[in-house]
Coordinates of C-alpha atoms in Angstrom, one line a residue:
X1 CA 155.2 45.8 97.5
X2 CA 152.6 44.3 95.1
X3 CA 149.0 45.4 95.2
X4 CA 147.8 42.2 96.7
X5 CA 150.2 40.5 99.1
X6 CA 148.7 37.0 98.8
X7 CA 151.8 35.4 100.3
X8 CA 150.6 36.5 103.8
X9 CA 147.9 33.8 103.5
X10 CA 149.9 31.2 101.7
X11 CA 150.7 29.1 104.7
X12 CA 147.2 29.0 106.1
X13 CA 144.5 29.9 103.6
X14 CA 143.8 29.3 99.9
X15 CA 141.1 29.3 97.3
X16 CA 140.8 26.2 95.0
X17 CA 141.9 26.7 91.4
X18 CA 140.1 24.9 88.6
X19 CA 142.6 22.0 88.3
X20 CA 142.6 19.2 90.9
X21 CA 142.0 21.4 93.9
X22 CA 145.4 23.2 93.6
X23 CA 145.7 26.4 95.7
X24 CA 145.2 29.6 93.7
X25 CA 148.3 31.5 94.7
X26 CA 149.7 33.7 91.9
X27 CA 152.9 35.6 92.4
X28 CA 153.2 39.4 92.8
X29 CA 153.8 39.8 89.1
X30 CA 150.2 38.9 88.4
X31 CA 149.0 42.1 90.0
X32 CA 149.8 45.5 88.5
X33 CA 152.2 47.5 90.7
X34 CA 151.6 50.8 88.8
X35 CA 148.5 52.2 87.0
X36 CA 148.4 53.6 83.5
X37 CA 149.6 56.9 84.7
X38 CA 152.7 55.3 86.4
X39 CA 151.3 55.8 89.9
X40 CA 152.1 53.0 92.4
X41 CA 149.3 50.8 93.6
X42 CA 148.9 50.5 97.4
X43 CA 147.7 47.5 99.3
X44 CA 144.4 47.7 101.2
X45 CA 144.8 47.7 104.9
X46 CA 143.6 44.9 107.2
X47 CA 140.9 47.4 108.4
X48 CA 139.7 48.1 104.9
X49 CA 139.5 44.4 103.9
X50 CA 137.6 43.6 107.1
X51 CA 135.2 46.6 106.8
X52 CA 134.3 45.8 103.2
X53 CA 133.7 42.1 103.9
X54 CA 131.7 42.9 107.1
X55 CA 129.5 45.6 105.6
X56 CA 129.5 45.1 101.8
X57 CA 130.7 48.7 101.2
X58 CA 133.9 50.7 102.0
X59 CA 134.4 54.4 102.1
X60 CA 137.9 55.8 101.5
X61 CA 137.7 59.5 102.3
X62 CA 139.7 62.4 100.7
X63 CA 141.4 60.4 98.0
X64 CA 141.6 63.1 95.3
X65 CA 143.6 66.4 95.4
X66 CA 141.9 69.7 95.1
X67 CA 143.0 70.0 91.5
X68 CA 141.7 66.5 90.6
X69 CA 138.4 67.3 92.3
X70 CA 137.9 70.6 90.5
X71 CA 138.9 69.3 87.1
X72 CA 136.7 66.2 87.3
X73 CA 133.8 68.2 88.7
X74 CA 134.1 70.8 85.9
X75 CA 133.8 68.0 83.3
X76 CA 130.8 66.4 84.9
X77 CA 129.0 69.8 85.2
X78 CA 129.7 70.5 81.5
X79 CA 128.4 67.0 80.7
X80 CA 125.1 67.7 82.5
X81 CA 124.6 71.4 81.6
X82 CA 126.5 72.1 78.4
X83 CA 127.0 68.7 76.7
X84 CA 127.3 70.1 73.2
X85 CA 130.4 72.1 74.2
X86 CA 132.3 68.7 74.5
X87 CA 133.6 66.7 71.6
X88 CA 131.3 63.8 70.9
X89 CA 133.8 61.1 72.2
X90 CA 134.3 63.0 75.4
X91 CA 130.6 63.2 76.4
X92 CA 130.9 60.6 79.1
X93 CA 132.1 60.3 82.7
X94 CA 135.1 58.4 81.4
X95 CA 136.5 61.3 79.4
X96 CA 138.8 64.3 80.1
X97 CA 140.2 64.5 83.6
X98 CA 137.7 61.8 84.8
X99 CA 139.6 59.2 82.7
X100 CA 142.3 59.0 85.4
X101 CA 139.6 57.9 87.9
X102 CA 139.0 54.7 85.9
X103 CA 142.2 53.1 87.2
X104 CA 143.1 55.3 90.1
X105 CA 145.6 53.6 92.3
X106 CA 143.0 53.1 95.1
X107 CA 140.5 51.6 92.5
X108 CA 143.2 49.1 91.3
X109 CA 144.1 48.2 94.8
X110 CA 140.5 47.4 95.6
X111 CA 139.7 45.5 92.4
X112 CA 142.9 43.5 92.8
X113 CA 141.8 42.4 96.2
X114 CA 138.1 41.7 95.8
X115 CA 137.3 41.4 92.0
X116 CA 140.4 39.9 90.3
X117 CA 141.2 36.3 90.7
X118 CA 144.3 35.2 88.8
X119 CA 143.1 31.7 87.6
X120 CA 146.5 30.2 87.2
X121 CA 147.5 26.6 87.7
X122 CA 151.2 27.6 87.7
X123 CA 151.9 25.2 84.8
X124 CA 150.3 26.2 81.5
X125 CA 147.6 28.8 82.3
X126 CA 149.0 32.3 82.9
X127 CA 147.3 34.7 85.4
X128 CA 144.8 37.1 83.8
X129 CA 146.9 40.1 84.8
X130 CA 150.5 41.3 84.8
X131 CA 152.4 44.6 84.7
X132 CA 150.9 45.5 81.3
X133 CA 147.4 44.1 81.7
X134 CA 144.8 44.4 84.5
X135 CA 143.2 41.3 85.7
X136 CA 139.7 42.8 85.9
X137 CA 137.5 44.7 83.5
X138 CA 135.4 47.9 83.5
X139 CA 131.7 47.3 83.1
X140 CA 129.9 50.6 82.9
X141 CA 130.1 54.3 83.9
X142 CA 127.6 57.1 84.5
X143 CA 127.6 60.4 86.3
X144 CA 125.1 62.1 88.5
X145 CA 124.2 65.7 89.1
X146 CA 121.5 66.3 91.7
X147 CA 120.0 69.5 93.1
X148 CA 118.1 69.6 96.4
X149 CA 114.9 67.6 96.1
X150 CA 116.2 65.3 93.3
X151 CA 116.4 61.6 93.6
X152 CA 114.1 58.9 95.2
X153 CA 114.2 56.0 97.6
X154 CA 114.4 52.7 95.7
X155 CA 115.7 49.7 97.7
X156 CA 117.1 46.8 95.7
X157 CA 119.6 43.9 95.7
X158 CA 121.0 42.0 98.6
X159 CA 121.5 38.3 99.5
X160 CA 124.7 38.1 97.3
X161 CA 125.8 34.8 98.8
X162 CA 122.6 33.2 97.8
X163 CA 122.5 34.3 94.1
X164 CA 123.5 32.0 91.3
X165 CA 126.8 32.9 89.5
X166 CA 125.1 34.1 86.3
X167 CA 123.2 36.8 88.2
X168 CA 126.5 38.7 88.7
X169 CA 125.1 40.4 91.8
X170 CA 127.1 37.9 93.9
X171 CA 129.5 37.7 96.8
X172 CA 131.6 34.8 97.9
X173 CA 133.7 34.5 101.0
X174 CA 136.3 31.9 102.1
X175 CA 138.7 31.9 105.0
X176 CA 141.2 34.7 104.2
X177 CA 139.7 35.8 100.9
X178 CA 136.4 37.2 99.5
X179 CA 135.2 38.0 96.0
X180 CA 132.6 40.3 94.6
X181 CA 131.5 40.1 91.0
X182 CA 129.6 43.3 89.8
X183 CA 131.1 46.1 91.9
X184 CA 130.8 49.9 92.0
X185 CA 133.4 52.6 92.6
X186 CA 131.4 55.7 93.5
X187 CA 133.3 59.0 93.4
X188 CA 131.8 61.9 95.4
X189 CA 133.1 65.1 94.0
X190 CA 131.3 67.4 96.5
X191 CA 131.0 66.9 100.2
X192 CA 128.3 64.6 101.5
X193 CA 126.6 65.1 104.9
X194 CA 125.2 62.2 106.7
X195 CA 121.5 61.4 106.0
X196 CA 121.4 64.2 103.4
X197 CA 121.1 62.1 100.3
X198 CA 124.1 59.9 100.0
X199 CA 123.7 56.3 98.9
X200 CA 122.0 54.1 101.5
X201 CA 123.1 50.6 102.5
X202 CA 121.9 47.7 104.6
X203 CA 125.3 46.7 105.9
X204 CA 125.9 43.0 105.9
X205 CA 123.0 42.2 103.6
X206 CA 125.3 40.9 100.9
X207 CA 125.6 37.8 103.1
X208 CA 122.0 37.6 104.2
X209 CA 120.3 34.2 104.2
X210 CA 116.8 35.6 104.9
X211 CA 114.3 37.5 102.9
X212 CA 114.4 41.2 103.8
X213 CA 111.7 42.3 106.2
X214 CA 109.0 44.7 104.9
X215 CA 110.3 47.4 107.2
X216 CA 113.2 48.0 104.7
X217 CA 110.6 49.7 102.6
X218 CA 110.7 52.6 105.0
X219 CA 113.4 55.2 104.8
X220 CA 113.5 55.5 108.6
X221 CA 114.2 51.8 109.1
X222 CA 117.0 51.3 111.6
X223 CA 118.7 48.9 109.1
X224 CA 119.6 51.6 106.7
X225 CA 123.1 52.9 107.0
X226 CA 125.0 55.6 105.1
X227 CA 128.0 57.9 105.3
X228 CA 129.5 61.3 105.2
X229 CA 132.6 62.3 103.4
X230 CA 134.6 65.2 102.0
X231 CA 134.9 65.9 98.3
X232 CA 137.2 63.6 96.4
X233 CA 136.2 60.4 98.3
X234 CA 135.6 57.0 96.8
X235 CA 133.1 54.5 98.0
X236 CA 133.2 50.9 96.9
X237 CA 130.2 48.6 97.2
X238 CA 129.2 45.2 95.9
X239 CA 126.0 45.0 93.9
X240 CA 125.2 42.0 96.2
X241 CA 124.5 44.4 99.1
X242 CA 121.0 45.9 99.6
X243 CA 121.3 49.6 98.7
X244 CA 119.2 52.6 97.5
X245 CA 119.5 56.1 96.2
X246 CA 118.0 58.8 98.4
X247 CA 116.5 62.3 98.0
X248 CA 119.3 64.9 97.9
X249 CA 118.8 67.4 100.8
X250 CA 121.9 69.6 100.5
X251 CA 122.1 73.1 99.0
X252 CA 125.4 72.1 97.3
X253 CA 124.5 69.7 94.4
X254 CA 125.6 66.1 94.3
X255 CA 128.2 65.6 91.7
X256 CA 129.2 61.9 91.5
X257 CA 130.6 59.3 89.2
X258 CA 129.5 55.7 89.4
X259 CA 132.0 53.3 87.8
X260 CA 131.3 49.6 87.6
X261 CA 133.8 46.7 87.4
X262 CA 133.5 43.0 86.8
X263 CA 135.5 39.9 86.3
X264 CA 137.2 39.2 83.0
X265 CA 134.7 36.4 82.2
X266 CA 131.5 38.3 83.3
X267 CA 129.4 41.0 81.7
X268 CA 126.1 42.6 82.9
X269 CA 125.7 45.7 80.8
X270 CA 125.4 46.0 77.0
X271 CA 127.8 49.0 76.9
X272 CA 131.1 50.0 75.4
X273 CA 133.1 53.3 75.6
X274 CA 133.3 55.5 72.6
X275 CA 135.9 53.9 70.2
X276 CA 137.9 57.1 69.8
X277 CA 138.0 57.6 73.5
X278 CA 139.2 54.0 74.0
X279 CA 141.9 54.4 71.3
X280 CA 143.3 57.5 73.0
X281 CA 143.7 55.8 76.3
X282 CA 147.1 54.4 77.5
X283 CA 147.6 50.8 76.6
X284 CA 147.3 49.5 80.1
X285 CA 144.0 51.3 80.6
X286 CA 142.7 49.8 77.4
X287 CA 143.0 46.3 78.8
X288 CA 140.1 47.1 81.1
X289 CA 137.9 47.0 78.0
X290 CA 139.2 43.8 76.3
X291 CA 136.7 41.1 75.2
X292 CA 134.8 39.1 77.8
X293 CA 136.2 35.6 78.2
X294 CA 138.7 33.8 80.4
X295 CA 141.0 31.3 78.6
X296 CA 144.1 33.1 77.6
X297 CA 142.5 36.6 77.9
X298 CA 145.7 38.4 78.9
X299 CA 147.9 40.9 77.2
X300 CA 151.6 40.2 77.5
X301 CA 154.7 42.3 76.9

């Protein structure tokens, strides 16, 4: 099965392509079925699609194995406490064992569903992805190491349906399909207890048509929502949803990776991975960092 079974909507729903209002319905070959490590890409469930569109964020608990968690966590701890012990090109949250998180199967599944649009007319314009090329791009990456008492409450963003396209902090929804531009995949490498410092969200605010009330400036506002999860969980959220960091209140430190993704033709951050790190990546993974434009921006076999 492909990573985005669009055919399930073909008889009822469609998004207009750029030419003459044709339906935008690419075949399964436009969506990678394996990631750069050869691991199969799943499809999101109906519940996951619905939950993300409803709330603007989606938690997938317990995605990583114990070995993956420990290896990634060790790299992030070294990055924050003993950076000089790492080669220069590996001093980032993209390097070492964390590299496999860039296009983890669950990440590809999510981005194929909500970030990647194939932009094909079925005649002369090929889709922006295939089996050797992802149809979305990686925007940015940073890691976080917080001890108890670190962090602060800083609410921002929201109203993604009302923002102009160049803002990037946008969210669009149509019958049977939705699209988020600038999007985070947050990896929690230690357990997170509820209301103890995990990222906060105002669920549904990515679709809000009204200015947020002043009460959102208080941490105890009933609008703020959050989560709890075991180590090795991934949380996706659109930058179009109102969210905030929080003060970390657990004895076990927060060890997290924030990876950002965007469409092929969009860019928010002035950032590139280290050239040597990029050169050492598998070819498919490298396509996440190709130049930012749309027309013909696809790698073929």
